[in-house]
PDB file of C-alpha atoms in Angstrom:
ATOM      1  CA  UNK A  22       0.000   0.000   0.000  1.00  0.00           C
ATOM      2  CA  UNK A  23       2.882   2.320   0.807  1.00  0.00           C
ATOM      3  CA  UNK A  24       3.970   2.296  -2.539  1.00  0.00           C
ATOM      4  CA  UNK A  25       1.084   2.794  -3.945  1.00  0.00           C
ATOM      5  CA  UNK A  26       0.900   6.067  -1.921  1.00  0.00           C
ATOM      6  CA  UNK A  27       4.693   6.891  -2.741  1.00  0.00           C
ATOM      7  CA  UNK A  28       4.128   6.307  -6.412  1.00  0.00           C
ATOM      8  CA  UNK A  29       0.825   8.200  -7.135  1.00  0.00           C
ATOM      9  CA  UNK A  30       0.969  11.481  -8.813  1.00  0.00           C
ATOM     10  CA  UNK A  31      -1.115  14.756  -8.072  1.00  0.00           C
ATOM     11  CA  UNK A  32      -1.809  17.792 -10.718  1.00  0.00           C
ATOM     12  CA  UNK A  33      -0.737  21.013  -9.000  1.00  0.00           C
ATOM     13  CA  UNK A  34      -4.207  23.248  -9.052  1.00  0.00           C
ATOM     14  CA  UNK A  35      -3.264  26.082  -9.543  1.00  0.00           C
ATOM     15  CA  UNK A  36      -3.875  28.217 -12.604  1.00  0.00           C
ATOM     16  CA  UNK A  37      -1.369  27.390 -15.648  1.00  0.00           C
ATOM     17  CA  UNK A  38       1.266  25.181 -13.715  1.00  0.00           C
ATOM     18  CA  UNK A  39       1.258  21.651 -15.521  1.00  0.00           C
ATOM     19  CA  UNK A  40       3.078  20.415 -12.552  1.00  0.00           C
ATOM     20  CA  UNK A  41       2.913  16.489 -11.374  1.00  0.00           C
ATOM     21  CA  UNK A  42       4.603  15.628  -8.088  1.00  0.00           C
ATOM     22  CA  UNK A  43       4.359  12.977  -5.683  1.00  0.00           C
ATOM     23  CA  UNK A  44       1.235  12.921  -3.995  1.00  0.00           C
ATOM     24  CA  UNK A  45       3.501  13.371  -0.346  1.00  0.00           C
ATOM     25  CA  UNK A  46       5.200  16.185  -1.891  1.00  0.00           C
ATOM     26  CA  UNK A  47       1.537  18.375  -3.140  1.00  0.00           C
ATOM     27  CA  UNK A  48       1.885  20.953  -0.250  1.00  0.00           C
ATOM     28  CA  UNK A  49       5.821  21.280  -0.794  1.00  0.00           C
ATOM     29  CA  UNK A  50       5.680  22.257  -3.925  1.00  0.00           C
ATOM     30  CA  UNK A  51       2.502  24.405  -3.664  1.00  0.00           C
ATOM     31  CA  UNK A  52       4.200  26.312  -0.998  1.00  0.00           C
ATOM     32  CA  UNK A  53       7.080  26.934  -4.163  1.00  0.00           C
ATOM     33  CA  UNK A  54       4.902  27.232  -7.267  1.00  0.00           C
ATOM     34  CA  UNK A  55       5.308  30.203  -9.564  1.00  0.00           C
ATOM     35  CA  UNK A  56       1.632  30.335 -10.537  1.00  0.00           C
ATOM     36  CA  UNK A  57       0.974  30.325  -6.495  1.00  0.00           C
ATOM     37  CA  UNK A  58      -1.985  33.268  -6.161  1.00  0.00           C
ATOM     38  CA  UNK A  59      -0.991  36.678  -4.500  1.00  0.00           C
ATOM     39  CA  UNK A  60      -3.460  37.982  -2.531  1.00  0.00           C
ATOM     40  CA  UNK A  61      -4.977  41.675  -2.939  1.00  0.00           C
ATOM     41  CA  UNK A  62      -3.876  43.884   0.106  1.00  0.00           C
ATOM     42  CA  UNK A  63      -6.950  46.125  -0.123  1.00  0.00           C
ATOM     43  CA  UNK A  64      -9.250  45.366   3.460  1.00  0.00           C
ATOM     44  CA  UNK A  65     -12.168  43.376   2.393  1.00  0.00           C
ATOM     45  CA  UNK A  66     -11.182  42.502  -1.355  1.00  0.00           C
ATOM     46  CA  UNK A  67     -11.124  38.990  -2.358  1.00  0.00           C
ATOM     47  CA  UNK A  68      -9.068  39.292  -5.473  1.00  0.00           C
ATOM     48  CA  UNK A  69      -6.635  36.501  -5.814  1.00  0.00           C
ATOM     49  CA  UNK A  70      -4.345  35.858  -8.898  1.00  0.00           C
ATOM     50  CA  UNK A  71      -0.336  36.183 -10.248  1.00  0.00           C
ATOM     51  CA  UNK A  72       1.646  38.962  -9.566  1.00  0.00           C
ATOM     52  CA  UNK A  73       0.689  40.840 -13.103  1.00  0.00           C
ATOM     53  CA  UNK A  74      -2.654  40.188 -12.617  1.00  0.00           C
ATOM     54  CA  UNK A  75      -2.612  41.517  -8.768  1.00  0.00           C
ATOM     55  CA  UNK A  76      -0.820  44.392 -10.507  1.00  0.00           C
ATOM     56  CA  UNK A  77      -3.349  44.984 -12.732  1.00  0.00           C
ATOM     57  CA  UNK A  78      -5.870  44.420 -10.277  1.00  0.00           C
ATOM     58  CA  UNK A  79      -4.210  46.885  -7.701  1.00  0.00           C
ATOM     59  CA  UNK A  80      -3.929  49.987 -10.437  1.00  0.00           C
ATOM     60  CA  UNK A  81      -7.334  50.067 -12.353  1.00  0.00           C
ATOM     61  CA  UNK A  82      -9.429  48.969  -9.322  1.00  0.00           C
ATOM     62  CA  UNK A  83      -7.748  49.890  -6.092  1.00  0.00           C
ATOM     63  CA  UNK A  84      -5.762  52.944  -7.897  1.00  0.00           C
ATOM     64  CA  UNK A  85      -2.554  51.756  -6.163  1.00  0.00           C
ATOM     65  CA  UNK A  86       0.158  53.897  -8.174  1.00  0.00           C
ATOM     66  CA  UNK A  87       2.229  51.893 -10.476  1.00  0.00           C
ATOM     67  CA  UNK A  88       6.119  53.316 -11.315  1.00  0.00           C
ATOM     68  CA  UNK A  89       7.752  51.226 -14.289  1.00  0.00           C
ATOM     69  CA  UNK A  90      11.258  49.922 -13.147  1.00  0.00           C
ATOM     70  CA  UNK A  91      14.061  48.778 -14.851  1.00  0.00           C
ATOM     71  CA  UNK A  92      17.057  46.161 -12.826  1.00  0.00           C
ATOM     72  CA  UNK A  93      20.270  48.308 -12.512  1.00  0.00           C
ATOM     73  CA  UNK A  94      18.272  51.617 -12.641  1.00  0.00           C
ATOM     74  CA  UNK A  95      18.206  54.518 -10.782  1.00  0.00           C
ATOM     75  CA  UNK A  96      14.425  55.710 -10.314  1.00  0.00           C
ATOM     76  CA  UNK A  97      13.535  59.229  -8.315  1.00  0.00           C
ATOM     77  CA  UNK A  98      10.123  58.513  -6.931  1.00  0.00           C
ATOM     78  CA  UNK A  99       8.282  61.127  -4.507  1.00  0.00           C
ATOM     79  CA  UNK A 100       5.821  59.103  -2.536  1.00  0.00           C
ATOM     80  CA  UNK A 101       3.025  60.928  -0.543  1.00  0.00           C
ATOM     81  CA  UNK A 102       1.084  57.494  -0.488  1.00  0.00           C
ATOM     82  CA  UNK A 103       1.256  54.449   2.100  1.00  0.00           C
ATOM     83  CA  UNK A 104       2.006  52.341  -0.952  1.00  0.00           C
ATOM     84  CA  UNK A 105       3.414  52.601  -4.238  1.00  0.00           C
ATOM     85  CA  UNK A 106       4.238  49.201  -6.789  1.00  0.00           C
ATOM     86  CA  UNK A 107       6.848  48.751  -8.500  1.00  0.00           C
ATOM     87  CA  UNK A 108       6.920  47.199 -12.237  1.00  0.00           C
ATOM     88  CA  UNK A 109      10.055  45.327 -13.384  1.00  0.00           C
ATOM     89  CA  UNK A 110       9.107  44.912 -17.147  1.00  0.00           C
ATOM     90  CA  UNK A 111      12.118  42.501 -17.933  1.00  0.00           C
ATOM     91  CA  UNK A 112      10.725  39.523 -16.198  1.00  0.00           C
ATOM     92  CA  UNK A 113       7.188  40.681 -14.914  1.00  0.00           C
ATOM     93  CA  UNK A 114       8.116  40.923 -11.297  1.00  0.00           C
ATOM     94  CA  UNK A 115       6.033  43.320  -9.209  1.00  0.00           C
ATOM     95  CA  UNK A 116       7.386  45.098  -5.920  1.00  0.00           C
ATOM     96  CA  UNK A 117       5.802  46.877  -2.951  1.00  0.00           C
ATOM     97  CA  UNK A 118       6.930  50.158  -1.301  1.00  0.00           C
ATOM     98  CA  UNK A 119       5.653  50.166   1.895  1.00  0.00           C
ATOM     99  CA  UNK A 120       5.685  53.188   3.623  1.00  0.00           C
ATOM    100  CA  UNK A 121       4.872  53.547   7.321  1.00  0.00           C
ATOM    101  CA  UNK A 122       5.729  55.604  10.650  1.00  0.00           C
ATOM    102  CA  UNK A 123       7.575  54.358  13.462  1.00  0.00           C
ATOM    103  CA  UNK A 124       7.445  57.189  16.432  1.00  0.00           C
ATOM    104  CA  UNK A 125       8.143  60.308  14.495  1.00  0.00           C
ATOM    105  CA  UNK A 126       9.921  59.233  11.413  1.00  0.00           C
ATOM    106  CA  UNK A 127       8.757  57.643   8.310  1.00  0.00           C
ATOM    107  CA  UNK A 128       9.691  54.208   7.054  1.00  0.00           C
ATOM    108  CA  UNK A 129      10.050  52.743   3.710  1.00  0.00           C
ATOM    109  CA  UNK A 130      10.852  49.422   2.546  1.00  0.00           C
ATOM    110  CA  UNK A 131      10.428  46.819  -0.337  1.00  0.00           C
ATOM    111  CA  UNK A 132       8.808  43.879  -0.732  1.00  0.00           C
ATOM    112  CA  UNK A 133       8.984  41.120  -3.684  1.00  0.00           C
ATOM    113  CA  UNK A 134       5.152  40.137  -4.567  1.00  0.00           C
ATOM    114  CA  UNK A 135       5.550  36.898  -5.821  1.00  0.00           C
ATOM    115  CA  UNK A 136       4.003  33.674  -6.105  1.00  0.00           C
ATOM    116  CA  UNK A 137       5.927  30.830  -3.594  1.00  0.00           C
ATOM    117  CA  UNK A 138       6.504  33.517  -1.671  1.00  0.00           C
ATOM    118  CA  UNK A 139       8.847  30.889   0.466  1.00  0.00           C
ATOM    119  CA  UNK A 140      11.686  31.522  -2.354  1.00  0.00           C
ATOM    120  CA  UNK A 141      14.855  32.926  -1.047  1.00  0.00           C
ATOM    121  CA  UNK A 142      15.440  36.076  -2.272  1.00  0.00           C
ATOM    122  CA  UNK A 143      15.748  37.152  -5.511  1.00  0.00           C
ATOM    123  CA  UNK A 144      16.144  40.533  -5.442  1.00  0.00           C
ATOM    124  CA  UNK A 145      18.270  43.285  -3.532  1.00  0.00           C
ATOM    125  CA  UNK A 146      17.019  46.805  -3.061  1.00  0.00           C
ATOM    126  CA  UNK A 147      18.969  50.158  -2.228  1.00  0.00           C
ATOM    127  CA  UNK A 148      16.952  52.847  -1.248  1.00  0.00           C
ATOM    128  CA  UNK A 149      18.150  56.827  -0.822  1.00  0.00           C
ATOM    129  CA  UNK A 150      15.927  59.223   1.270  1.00  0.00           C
ATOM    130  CA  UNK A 151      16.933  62.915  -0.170  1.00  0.00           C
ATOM    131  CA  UNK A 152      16.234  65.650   1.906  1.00  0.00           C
ATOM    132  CA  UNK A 153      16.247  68.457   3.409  1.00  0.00           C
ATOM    133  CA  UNK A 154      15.662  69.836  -0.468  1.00  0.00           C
ATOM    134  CA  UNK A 155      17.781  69.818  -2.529  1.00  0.00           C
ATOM    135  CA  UNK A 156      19.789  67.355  -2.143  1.00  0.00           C
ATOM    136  CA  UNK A 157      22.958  68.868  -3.202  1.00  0.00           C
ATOM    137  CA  UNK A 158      25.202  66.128  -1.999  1.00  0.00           C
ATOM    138  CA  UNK A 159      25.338  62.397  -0.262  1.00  0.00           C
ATOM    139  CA  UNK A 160      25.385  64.477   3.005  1.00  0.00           C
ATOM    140  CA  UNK A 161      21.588  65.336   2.585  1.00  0.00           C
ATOM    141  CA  UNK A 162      21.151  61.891   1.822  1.00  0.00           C
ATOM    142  CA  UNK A 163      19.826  58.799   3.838  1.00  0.00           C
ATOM    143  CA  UNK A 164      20.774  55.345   2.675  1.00  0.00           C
ATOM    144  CA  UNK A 165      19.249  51.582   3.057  1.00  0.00           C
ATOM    145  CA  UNK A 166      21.164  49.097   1.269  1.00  0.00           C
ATOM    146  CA  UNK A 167      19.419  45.734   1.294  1.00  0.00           C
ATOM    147  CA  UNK A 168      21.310  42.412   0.360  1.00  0.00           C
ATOM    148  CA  UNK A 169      17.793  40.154   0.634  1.00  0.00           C
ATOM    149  CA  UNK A 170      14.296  41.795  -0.390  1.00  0.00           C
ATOM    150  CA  UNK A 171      11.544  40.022   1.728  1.00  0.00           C
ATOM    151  CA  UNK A 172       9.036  38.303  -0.669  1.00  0.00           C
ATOM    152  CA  UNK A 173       5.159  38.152   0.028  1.00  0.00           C
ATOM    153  CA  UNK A 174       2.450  36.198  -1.669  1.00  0.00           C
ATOM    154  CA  UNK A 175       0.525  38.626   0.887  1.00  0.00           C
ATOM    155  CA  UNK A 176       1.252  42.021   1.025  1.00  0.00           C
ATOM    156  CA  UNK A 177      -1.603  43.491   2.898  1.00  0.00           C
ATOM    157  CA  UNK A 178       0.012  41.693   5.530  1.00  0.00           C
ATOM    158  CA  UNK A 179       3.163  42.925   5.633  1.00  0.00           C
ATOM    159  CA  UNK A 180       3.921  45.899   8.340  1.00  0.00           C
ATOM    160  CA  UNK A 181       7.123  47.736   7.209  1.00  0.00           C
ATOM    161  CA  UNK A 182       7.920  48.218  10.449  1.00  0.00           C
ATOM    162  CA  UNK A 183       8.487  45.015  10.817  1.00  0.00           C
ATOM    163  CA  UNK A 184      10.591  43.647   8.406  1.00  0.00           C
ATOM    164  CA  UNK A 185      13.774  42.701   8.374  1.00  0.00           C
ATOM    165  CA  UNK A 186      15.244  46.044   7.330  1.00  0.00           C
ATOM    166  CA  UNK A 187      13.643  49.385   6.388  1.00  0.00           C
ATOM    167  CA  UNK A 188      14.482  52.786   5.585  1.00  0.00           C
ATOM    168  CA  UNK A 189      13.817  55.548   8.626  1.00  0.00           C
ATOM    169  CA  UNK A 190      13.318  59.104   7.280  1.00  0.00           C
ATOM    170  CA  UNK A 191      13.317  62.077   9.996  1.00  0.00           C
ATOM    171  CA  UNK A 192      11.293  64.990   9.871  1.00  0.00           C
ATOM    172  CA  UNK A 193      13.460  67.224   8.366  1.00  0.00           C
ATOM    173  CA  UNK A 194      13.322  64.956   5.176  1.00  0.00           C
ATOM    174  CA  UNK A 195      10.033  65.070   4.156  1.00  0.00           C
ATOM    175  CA  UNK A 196       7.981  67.773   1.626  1.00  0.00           C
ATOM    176  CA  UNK A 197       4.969  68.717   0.490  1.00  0.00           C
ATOM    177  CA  UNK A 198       1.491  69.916   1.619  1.00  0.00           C
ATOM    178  CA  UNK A 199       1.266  68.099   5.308  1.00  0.00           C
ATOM    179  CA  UNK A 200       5.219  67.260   5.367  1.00  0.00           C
ATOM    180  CA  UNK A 201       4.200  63.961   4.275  1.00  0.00           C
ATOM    181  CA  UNK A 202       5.964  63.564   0.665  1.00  0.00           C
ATOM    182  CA  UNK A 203       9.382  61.375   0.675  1.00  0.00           C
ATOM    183  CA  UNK A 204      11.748  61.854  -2.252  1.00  0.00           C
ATOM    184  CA  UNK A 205      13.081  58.761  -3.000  1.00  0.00           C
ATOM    185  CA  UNK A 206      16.021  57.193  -5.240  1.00  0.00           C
ATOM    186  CA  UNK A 207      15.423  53.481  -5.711  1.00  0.00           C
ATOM    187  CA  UNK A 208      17.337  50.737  -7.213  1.00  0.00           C
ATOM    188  CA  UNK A 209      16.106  47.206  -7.631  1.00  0.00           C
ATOM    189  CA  UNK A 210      19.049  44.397  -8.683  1.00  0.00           C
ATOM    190  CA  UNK A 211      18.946  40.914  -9.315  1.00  0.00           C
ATOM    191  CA  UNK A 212      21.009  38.479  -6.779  1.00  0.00           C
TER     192      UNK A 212
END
């Protein structure tokens, strides 16, 4: 009977994987699949699908701002939201910038939305906080250099504050109407 069991072969169900494993080995690899669903991070929305589709979903219904990105790349963002995504075009993958408050300073971090959100880390992140205006040298400059960016098939559950590593911005650094807007240099590489 046991090898029966050992032997026997189960579809992975989720959407466009044309995986067979071991029947012992279903929930292994389901925690790993690439066409694992992400979850939608809006309260109360039941949206469930891959990482372009969640981006999709996240900019036309939930009006989530969406800032193209390419690997390598410097990109000067000003956020004044909670949460901004992050397209990489070269392979599709889709990135969160959380932004939170811890006591009086703002923090910002990144998270990798991807399916099998168990992966190790795929991506590193370096983000640069400029401020007080203008930035005229490194000086006025804050810096988070991240070796490992956390992934999340769930990122309405992820609290920047606690993540591994995050970006604290004081006071002094932020603009806008409200002293609320963060000027941002991000760079997303490949490990």
């Amino acid at each position: 009977m046991d090898d029966v069991v050992l032997s026997s072969e189960m579809k992975c169900s989720y959407d466009g994987c044309q995986s067979y494993v071991p029947y012992h080995e279903l929930d292994g690899h389901q925690r790993v699949c690439p066409h694992a669903p992400c979850f939608c991070m809006e309260p109360g929305c039941g949206f469930c699908g891959p990482p372009p589709a969640l981006l999709g979903h996240l900019s036309v219904v939930h009006s989530v701002p969406v800032q193209k990105v390419q690997y390598g790349n410097v990109h000067r963002l000003r956020l004044s939201e909670a949460q901004c995504l992050l397209h990489a075009e070269e392979d599709d993958s889709v990135f969160l910038l959380a932004v939170g408050a811890l006591g009086m300073a703002t923090v910002v971090s990144a998270v990798c939305i991807c399916a099998g959100a168990s992966l190790e880390p795929r991506h590193a992140v370096k983000l640069r906080a400029n401020g007080p205006p203008p930035p005229s040298s490194a000086a006025g400059s804050i810096l988070l250099d991240t070796k490992a960016v956390t992934n999340s098939n769930r990122p309405g559950e992820v609290a920047v504050e606690e993540l591994p590593s995050f970006l604290m911005v004081p006071p002094a650094y932020l603009a806008g109407s409200g002293a609320s807007e963060v000027s941002l240099d991000v760079r997303i590489d490949r490990v």
